[in-house]
mmCIF file with all atom_site columns, C-alpha atoms in Angstrom:
data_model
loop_
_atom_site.group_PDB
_atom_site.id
_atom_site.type_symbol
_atom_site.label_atom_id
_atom_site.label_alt_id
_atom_site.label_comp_id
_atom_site.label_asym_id
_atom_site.label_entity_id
_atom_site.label_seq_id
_atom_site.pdbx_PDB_ins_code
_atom_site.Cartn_x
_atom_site.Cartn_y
_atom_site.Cartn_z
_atom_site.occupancy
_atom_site.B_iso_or_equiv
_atom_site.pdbx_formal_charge
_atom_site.auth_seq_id
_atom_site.auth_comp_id
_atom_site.auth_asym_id
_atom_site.auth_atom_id
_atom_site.pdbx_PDB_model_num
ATOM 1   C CA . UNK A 1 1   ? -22.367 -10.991 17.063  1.00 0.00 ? 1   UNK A CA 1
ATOM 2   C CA . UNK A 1 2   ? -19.424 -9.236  15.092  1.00 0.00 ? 2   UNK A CA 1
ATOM 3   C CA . UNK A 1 3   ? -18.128 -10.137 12.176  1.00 0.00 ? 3   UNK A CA 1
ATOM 4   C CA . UNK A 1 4   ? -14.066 -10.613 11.692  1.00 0.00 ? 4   UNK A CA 1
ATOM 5   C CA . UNK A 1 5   ? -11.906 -9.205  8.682   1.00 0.00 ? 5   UNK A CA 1
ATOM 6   C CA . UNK A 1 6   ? -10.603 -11.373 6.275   1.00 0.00 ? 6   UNK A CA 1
ATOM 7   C CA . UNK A 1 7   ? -7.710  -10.927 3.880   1.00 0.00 ? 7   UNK A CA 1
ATOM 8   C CA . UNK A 1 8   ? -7.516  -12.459 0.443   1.00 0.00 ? 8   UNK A CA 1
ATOM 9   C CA . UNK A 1 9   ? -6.450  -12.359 -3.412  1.00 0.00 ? 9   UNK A CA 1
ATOM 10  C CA . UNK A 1 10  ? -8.308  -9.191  -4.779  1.00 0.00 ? 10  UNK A CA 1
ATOM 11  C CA . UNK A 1 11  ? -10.212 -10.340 -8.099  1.00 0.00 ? 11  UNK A CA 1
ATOM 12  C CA . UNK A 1 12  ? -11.917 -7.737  -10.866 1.00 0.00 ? 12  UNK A CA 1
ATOM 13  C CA . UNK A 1 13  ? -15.223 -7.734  -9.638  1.00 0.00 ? 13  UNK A CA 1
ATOM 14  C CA . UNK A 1 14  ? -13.552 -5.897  -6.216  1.00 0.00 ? 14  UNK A CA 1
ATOM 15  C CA . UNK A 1 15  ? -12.281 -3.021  -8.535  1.00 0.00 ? 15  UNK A CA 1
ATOM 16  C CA . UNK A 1 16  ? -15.251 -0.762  -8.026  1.00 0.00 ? 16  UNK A CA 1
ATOM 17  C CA . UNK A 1 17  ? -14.974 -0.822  -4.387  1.00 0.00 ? 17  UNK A CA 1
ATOM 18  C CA . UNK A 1 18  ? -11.286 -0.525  -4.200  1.00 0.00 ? 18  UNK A CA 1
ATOM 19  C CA . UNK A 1 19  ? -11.603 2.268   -6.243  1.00 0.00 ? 19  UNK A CA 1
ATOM 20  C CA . UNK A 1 20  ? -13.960 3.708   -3.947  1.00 0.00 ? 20  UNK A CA 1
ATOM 21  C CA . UNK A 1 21  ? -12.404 2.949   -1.010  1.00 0.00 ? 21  UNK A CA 1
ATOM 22  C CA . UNK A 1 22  ? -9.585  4.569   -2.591  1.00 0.00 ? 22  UNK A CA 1
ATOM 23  C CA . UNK A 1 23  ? -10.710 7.667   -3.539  1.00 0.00 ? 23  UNK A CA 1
ATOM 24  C CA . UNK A 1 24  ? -12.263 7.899   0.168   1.00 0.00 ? 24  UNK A CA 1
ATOM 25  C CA . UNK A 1 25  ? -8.831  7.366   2.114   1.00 0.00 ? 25  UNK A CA 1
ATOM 26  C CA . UNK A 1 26  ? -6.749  9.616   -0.096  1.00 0.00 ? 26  UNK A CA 1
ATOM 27  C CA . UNK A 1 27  ? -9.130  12.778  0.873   1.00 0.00 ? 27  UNK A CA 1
ATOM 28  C CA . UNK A 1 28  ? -7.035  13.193  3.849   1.00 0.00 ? 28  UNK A CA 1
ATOM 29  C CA . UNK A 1 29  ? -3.446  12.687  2.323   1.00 0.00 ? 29  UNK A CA 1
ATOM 30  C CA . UNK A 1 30  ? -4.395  15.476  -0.236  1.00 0.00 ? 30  UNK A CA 1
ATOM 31  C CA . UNK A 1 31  ? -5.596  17.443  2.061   1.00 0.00 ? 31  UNK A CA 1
ATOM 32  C CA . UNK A 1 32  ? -2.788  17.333  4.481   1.00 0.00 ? 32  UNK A CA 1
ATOM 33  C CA . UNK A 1 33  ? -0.893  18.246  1.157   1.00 0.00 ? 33  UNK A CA 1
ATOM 34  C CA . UNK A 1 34  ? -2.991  20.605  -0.750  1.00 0.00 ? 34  UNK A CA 1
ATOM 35  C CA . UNK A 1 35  ? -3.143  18.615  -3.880  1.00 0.00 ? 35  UNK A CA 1
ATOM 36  C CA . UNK A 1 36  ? -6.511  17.055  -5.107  1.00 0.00 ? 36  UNK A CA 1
ATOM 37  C CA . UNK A 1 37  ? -4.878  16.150  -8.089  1.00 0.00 ? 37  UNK A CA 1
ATOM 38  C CA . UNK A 1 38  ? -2.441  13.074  -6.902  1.00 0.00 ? 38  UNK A CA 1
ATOM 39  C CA . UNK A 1 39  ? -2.862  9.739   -8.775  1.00 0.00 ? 39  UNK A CA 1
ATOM 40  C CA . UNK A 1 40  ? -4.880  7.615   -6.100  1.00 0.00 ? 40  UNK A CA 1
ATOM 41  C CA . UNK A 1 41  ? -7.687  10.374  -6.513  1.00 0.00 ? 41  UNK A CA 1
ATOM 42  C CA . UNK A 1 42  ? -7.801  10.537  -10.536 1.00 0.00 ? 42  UNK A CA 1
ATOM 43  C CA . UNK A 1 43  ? -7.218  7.142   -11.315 1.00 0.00 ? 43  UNK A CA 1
ATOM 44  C CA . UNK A 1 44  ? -10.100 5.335   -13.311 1.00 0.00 ? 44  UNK A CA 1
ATOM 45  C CA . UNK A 1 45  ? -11.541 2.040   -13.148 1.00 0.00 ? 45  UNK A CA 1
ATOM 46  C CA . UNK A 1 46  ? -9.807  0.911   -16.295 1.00 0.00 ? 46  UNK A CA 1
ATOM 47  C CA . UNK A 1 47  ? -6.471  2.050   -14.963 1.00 0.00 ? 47  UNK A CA 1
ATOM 48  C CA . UNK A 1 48  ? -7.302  0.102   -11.631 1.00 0.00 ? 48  UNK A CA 1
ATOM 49  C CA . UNK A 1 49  ? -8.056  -2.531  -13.585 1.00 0.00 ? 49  UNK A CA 1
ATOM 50  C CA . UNK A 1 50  ? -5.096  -2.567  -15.040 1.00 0.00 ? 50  UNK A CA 1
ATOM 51  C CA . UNK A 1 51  ? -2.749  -2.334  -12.640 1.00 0.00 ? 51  UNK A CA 1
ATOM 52  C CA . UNK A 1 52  ? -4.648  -4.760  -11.054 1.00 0.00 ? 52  UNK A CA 1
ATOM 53  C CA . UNK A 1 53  ? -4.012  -7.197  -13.754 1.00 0.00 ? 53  UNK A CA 1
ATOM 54  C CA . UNK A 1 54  ? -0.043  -6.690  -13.655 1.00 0.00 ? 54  UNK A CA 1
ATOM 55  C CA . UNK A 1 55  ? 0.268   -6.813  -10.037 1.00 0.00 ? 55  UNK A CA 1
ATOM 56  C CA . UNK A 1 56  ? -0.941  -8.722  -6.729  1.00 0.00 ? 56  UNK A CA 1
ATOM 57  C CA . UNK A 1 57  ? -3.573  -6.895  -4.598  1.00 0.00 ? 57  UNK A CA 1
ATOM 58  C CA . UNK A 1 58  ? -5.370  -8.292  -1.797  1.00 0.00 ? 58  UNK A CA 1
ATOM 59  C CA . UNK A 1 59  ? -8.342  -7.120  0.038   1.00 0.00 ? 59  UNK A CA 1
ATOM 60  C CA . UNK A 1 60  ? -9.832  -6.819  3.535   1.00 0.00 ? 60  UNK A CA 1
ATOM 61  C CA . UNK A 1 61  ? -13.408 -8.131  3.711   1.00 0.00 ? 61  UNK A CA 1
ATOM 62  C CA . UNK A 1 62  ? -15.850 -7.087  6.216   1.00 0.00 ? 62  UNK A CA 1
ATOM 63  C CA . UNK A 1 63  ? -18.673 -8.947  5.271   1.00 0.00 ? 63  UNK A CA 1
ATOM 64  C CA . UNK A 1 64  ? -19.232 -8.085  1.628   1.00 0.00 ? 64  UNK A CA 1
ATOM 65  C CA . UNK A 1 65  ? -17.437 -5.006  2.379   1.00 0.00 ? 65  UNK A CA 1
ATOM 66  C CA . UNK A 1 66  ? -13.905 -4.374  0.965   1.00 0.00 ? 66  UNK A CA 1
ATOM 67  C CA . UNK A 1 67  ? -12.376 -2.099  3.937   1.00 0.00 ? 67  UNK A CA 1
ATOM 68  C CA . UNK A 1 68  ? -8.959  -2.403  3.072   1.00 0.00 ? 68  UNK A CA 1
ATOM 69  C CA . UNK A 1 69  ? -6.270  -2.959  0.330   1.00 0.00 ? 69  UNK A CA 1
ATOM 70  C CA . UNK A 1 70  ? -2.890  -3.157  -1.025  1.00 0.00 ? 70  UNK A CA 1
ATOM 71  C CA . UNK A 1 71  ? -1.556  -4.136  -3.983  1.00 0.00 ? 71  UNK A CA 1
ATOM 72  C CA . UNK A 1 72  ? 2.366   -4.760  -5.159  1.00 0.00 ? 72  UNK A CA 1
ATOM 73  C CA . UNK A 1 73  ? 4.553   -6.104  -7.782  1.00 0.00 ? 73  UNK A CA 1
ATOM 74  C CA . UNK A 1 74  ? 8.199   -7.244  -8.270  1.00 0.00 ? 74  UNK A CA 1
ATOM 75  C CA . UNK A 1 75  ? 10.133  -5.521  -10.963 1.00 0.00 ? 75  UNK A CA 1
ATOM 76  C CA . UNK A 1 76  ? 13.498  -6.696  -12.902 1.00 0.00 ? 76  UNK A CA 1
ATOM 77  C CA . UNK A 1 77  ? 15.762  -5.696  -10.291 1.00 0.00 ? 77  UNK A CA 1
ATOM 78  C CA . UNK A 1 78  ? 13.455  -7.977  -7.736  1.00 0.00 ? 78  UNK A CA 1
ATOM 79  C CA . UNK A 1 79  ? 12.158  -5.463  -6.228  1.00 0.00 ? 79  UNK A CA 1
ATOM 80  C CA . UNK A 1 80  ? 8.287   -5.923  -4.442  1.00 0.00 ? 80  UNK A CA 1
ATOM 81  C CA . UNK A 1 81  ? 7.466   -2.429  -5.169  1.00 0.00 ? 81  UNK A CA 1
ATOM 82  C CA . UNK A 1 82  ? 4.315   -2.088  -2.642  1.00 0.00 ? 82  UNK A CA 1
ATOM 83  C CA . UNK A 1 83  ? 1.462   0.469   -3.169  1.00 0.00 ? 83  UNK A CA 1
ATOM 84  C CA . UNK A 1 84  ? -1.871  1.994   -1.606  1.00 0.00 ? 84  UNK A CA 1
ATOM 85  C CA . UNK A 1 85  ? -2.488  0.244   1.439   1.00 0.00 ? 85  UNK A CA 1
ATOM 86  C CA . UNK A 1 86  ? -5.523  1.745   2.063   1.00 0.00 ? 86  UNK A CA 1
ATOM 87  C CA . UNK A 1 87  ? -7.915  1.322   5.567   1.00 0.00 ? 87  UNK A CA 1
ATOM 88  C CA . UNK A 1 88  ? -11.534 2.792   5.418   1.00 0.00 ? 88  UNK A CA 1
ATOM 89  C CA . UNK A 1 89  ? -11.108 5.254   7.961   1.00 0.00 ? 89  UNK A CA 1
ATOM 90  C CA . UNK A 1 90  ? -13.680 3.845   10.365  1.00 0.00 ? 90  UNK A CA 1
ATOM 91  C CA . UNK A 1 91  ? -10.877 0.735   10.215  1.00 0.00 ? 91  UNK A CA 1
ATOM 92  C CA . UNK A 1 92  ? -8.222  2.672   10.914  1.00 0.00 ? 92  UNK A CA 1
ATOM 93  C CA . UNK A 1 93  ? -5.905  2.546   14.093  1.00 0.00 ? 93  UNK A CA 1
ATOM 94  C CA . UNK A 1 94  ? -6.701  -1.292  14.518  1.00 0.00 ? 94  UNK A CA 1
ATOM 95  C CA . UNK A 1 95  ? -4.028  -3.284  13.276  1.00 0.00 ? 95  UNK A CA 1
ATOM 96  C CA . UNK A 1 96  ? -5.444  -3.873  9.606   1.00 0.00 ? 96  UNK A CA 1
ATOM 97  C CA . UNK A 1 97  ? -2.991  -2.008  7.907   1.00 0.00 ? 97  UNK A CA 1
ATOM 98  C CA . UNK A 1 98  ? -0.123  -3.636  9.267   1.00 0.00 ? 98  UNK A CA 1
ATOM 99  C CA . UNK A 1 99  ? -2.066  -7.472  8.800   1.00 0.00 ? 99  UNK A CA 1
ATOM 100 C CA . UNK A 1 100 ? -2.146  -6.469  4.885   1.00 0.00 ? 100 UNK A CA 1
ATOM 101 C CA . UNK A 1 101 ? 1.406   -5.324  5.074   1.00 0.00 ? 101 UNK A CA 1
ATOM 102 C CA . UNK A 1 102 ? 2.623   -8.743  6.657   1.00 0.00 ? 102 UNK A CA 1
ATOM 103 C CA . UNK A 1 103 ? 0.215   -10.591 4.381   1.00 0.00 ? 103 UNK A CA 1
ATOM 104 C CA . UNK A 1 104 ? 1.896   -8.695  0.961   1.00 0.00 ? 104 UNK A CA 1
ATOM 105 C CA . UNK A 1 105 ? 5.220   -9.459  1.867   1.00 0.00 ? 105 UNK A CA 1
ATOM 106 C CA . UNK A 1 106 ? 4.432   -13.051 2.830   1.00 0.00 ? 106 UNK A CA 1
ATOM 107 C CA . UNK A 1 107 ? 3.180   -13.384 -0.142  1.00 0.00 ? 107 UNK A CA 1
ATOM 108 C CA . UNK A 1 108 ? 6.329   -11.405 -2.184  1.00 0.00 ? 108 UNK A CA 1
ATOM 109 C CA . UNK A 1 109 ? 8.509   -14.053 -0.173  1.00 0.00 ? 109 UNK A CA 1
ATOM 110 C CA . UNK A 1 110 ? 7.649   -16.764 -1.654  1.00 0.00 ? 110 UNK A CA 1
ATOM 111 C CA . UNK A 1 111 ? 8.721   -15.170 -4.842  1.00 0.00 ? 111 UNK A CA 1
ATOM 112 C CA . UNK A 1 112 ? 12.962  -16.371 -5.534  1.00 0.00 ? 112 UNK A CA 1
ATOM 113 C CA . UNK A 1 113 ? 12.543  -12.825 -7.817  1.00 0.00 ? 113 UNK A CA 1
ATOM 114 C CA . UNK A 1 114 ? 12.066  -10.701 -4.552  1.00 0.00 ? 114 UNK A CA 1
ATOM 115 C CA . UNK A 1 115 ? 14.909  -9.130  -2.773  1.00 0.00 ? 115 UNK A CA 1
ATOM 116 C CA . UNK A 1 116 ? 13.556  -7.112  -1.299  1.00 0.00 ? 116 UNK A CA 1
ATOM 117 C CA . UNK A 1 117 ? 10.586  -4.702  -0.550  1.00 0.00 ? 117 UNK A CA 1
ATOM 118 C CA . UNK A 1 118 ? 9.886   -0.845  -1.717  1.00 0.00 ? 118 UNK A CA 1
ATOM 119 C CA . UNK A 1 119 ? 7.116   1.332   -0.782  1.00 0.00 ? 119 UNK A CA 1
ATOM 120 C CA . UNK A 1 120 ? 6.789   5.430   -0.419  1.00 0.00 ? 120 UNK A CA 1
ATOM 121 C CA . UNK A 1 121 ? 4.538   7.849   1.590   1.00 0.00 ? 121 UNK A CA 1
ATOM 122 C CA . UNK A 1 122 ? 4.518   11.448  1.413   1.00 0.00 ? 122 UNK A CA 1
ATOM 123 C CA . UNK A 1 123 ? 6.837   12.861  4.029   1.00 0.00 ? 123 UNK A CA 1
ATOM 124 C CA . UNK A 1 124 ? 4.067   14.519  6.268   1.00 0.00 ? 124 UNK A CA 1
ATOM 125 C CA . UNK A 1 125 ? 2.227   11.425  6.612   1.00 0.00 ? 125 UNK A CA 1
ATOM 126 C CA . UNK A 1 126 ? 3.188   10.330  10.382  1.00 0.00 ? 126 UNK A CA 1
ATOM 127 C CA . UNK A 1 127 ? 1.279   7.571   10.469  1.00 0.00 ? 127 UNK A CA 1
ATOM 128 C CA . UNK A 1 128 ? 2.416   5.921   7.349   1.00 0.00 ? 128 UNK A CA 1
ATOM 129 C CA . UNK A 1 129 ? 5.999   6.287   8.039   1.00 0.00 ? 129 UNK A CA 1
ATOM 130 C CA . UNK A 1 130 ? 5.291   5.039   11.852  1.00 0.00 ? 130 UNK A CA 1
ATOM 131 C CA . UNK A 1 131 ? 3.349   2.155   10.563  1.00 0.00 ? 131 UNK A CA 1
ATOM 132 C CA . UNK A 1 132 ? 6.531   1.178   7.869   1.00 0.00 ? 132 UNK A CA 1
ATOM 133 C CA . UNK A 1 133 ? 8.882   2.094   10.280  1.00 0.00 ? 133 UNK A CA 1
ATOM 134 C CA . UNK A 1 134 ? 7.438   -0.385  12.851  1.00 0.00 ? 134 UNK A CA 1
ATOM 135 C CA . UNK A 1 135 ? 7.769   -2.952  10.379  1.00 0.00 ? 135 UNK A CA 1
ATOM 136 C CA . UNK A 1 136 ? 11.373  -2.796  9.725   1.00 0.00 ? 136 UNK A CA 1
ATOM 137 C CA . UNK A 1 137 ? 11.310  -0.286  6.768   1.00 0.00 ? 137 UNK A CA 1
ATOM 138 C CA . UNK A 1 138 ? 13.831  2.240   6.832   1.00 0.00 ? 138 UNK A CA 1
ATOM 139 C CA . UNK A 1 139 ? 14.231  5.445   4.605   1.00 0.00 ? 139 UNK A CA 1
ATOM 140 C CA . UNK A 1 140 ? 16.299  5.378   1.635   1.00 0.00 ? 140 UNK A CA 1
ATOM 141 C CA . UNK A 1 141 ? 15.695  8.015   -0.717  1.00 0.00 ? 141 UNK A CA 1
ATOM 142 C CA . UNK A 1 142 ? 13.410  11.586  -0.073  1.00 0.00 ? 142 UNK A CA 1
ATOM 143 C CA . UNK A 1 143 ? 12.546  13.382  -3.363  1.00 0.00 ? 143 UNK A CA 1
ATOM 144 C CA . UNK A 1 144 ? 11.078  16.999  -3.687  1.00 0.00 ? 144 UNK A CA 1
ATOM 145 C CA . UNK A 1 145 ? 7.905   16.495  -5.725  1.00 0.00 ? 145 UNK A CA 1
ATOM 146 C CA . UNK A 1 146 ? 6.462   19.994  -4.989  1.00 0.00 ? 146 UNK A CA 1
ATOM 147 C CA . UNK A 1 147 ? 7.215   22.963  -2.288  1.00 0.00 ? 147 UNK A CA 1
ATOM 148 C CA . UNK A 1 148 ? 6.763   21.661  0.821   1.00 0.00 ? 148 UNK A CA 1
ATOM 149 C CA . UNK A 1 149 ? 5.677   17.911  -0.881  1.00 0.00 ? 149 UNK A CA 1
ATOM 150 C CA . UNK A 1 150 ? 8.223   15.106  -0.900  1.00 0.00 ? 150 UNK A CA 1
ATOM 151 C CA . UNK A 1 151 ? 8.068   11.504  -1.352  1.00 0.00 ? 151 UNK A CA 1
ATOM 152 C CA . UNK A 1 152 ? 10.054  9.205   1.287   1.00 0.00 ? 152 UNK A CA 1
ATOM 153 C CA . UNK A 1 153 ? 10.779  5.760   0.215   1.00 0.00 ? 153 UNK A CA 1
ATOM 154 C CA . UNK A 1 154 ? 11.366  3.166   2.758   1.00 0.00 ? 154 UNK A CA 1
ATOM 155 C CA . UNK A 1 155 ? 12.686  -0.482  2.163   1.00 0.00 ? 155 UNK A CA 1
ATOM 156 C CA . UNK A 1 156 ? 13.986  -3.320  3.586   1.00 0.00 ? 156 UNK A CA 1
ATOM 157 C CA . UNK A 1 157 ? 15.270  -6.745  2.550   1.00 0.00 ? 157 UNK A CA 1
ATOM 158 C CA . UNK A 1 158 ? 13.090  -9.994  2.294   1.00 0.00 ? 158 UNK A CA 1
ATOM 159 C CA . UNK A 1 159 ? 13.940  -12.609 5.560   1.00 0.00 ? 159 UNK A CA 1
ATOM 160 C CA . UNK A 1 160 ? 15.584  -14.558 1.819   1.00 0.00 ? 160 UNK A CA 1
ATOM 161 C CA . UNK A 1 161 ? 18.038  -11.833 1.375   1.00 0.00 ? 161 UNK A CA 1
ATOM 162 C CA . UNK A 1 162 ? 18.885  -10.878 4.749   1.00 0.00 ? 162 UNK A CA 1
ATOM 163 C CA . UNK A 1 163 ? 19.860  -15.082 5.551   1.00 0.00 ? 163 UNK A CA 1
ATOM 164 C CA . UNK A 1 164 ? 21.851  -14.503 2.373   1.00 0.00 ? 164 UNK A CA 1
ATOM 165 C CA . UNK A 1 165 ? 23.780  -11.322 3.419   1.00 0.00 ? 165 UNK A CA 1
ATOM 166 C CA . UNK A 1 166 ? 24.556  -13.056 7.134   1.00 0.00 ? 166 UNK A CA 1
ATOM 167 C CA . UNK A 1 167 ? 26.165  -15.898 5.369   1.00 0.00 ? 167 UNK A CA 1
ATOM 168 C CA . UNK A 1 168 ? 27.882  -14.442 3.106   1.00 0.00 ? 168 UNK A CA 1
#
């Protein structure tokens, strides 16, 4: 009998596997750009920790297994600025990226301070930017980190904000 993925509030005891997990699915994106140096891959526990202590992350649970994550927080201008959404690779291509990505904004919506939400993917990564663009993110900003390296942020308004704009 399988088991089924479940998604819920990430706690501090999930750091070490998040980590993990992280440092796992970010091989690829630095090797696609030739940097083994990018933040997901040198960040330490007590950073994780950290951030996850000043944001909202949730996991994906297989089992005991954490096989996916994403974490986010709003800023001043009430913005749900959303970050590594991470699948373990054997995960991937399965809808479990996009359930985390509905679940982080569902649970930015309920937030009055959220207008809307951010996130950014390097500009080579094709799946990323199909996965955000099939959820109603569009590009709004590119920025040259490196040669042939740029960042792409995508965004789009909470369901709040867009009832707002139509009836304004």
């Amino acid at each position: 009998m399988g088991m089924s993925v479940t998604i819920s509030a990430a706690t501090a005891q999930d750091a070490e596997q998040i980590l993990k997990l992280q440092y796992l699915c970010y091989q690829s994106e630095a090797e696609l750009y030739g940097d083994y140096s990018i933040e997901p891959l040198t960040q330490t526990l007590d950073d994780l920790l950290a951030e996850l202590a000043r944001s909202h992350a949730l996991v994906a649970r297989l089992g005991d297994e954490v096989v996916a994550s994403v974490r986010a927080a709003v800023d001043e201008a009430g913005t749900a600025r959303i970050a590594k959404l991470i699948v373990h690779p054997r995960m991937q291509r399965h809808g479990l990226g996009g359930r985390l990505l509905d679940a982080i904004e569902e649970y930015f919506a309920g937030e009055p301070a959220a207008k809307r939400f951010q996130l950014f993917t390097g500009h080579r990564s094709e799946g990323n930017l199909r996965l955000y663009r099939s959820h109603g993110y569009a590009p709004v900003a590119t920025e040259q980190i490196a040669p042939g390296f740029a960042l792409v942020t995508l965004q789009k308004e909470t369901v709040a904000a867009e009832a707002y704009a139509a009836s304004a």
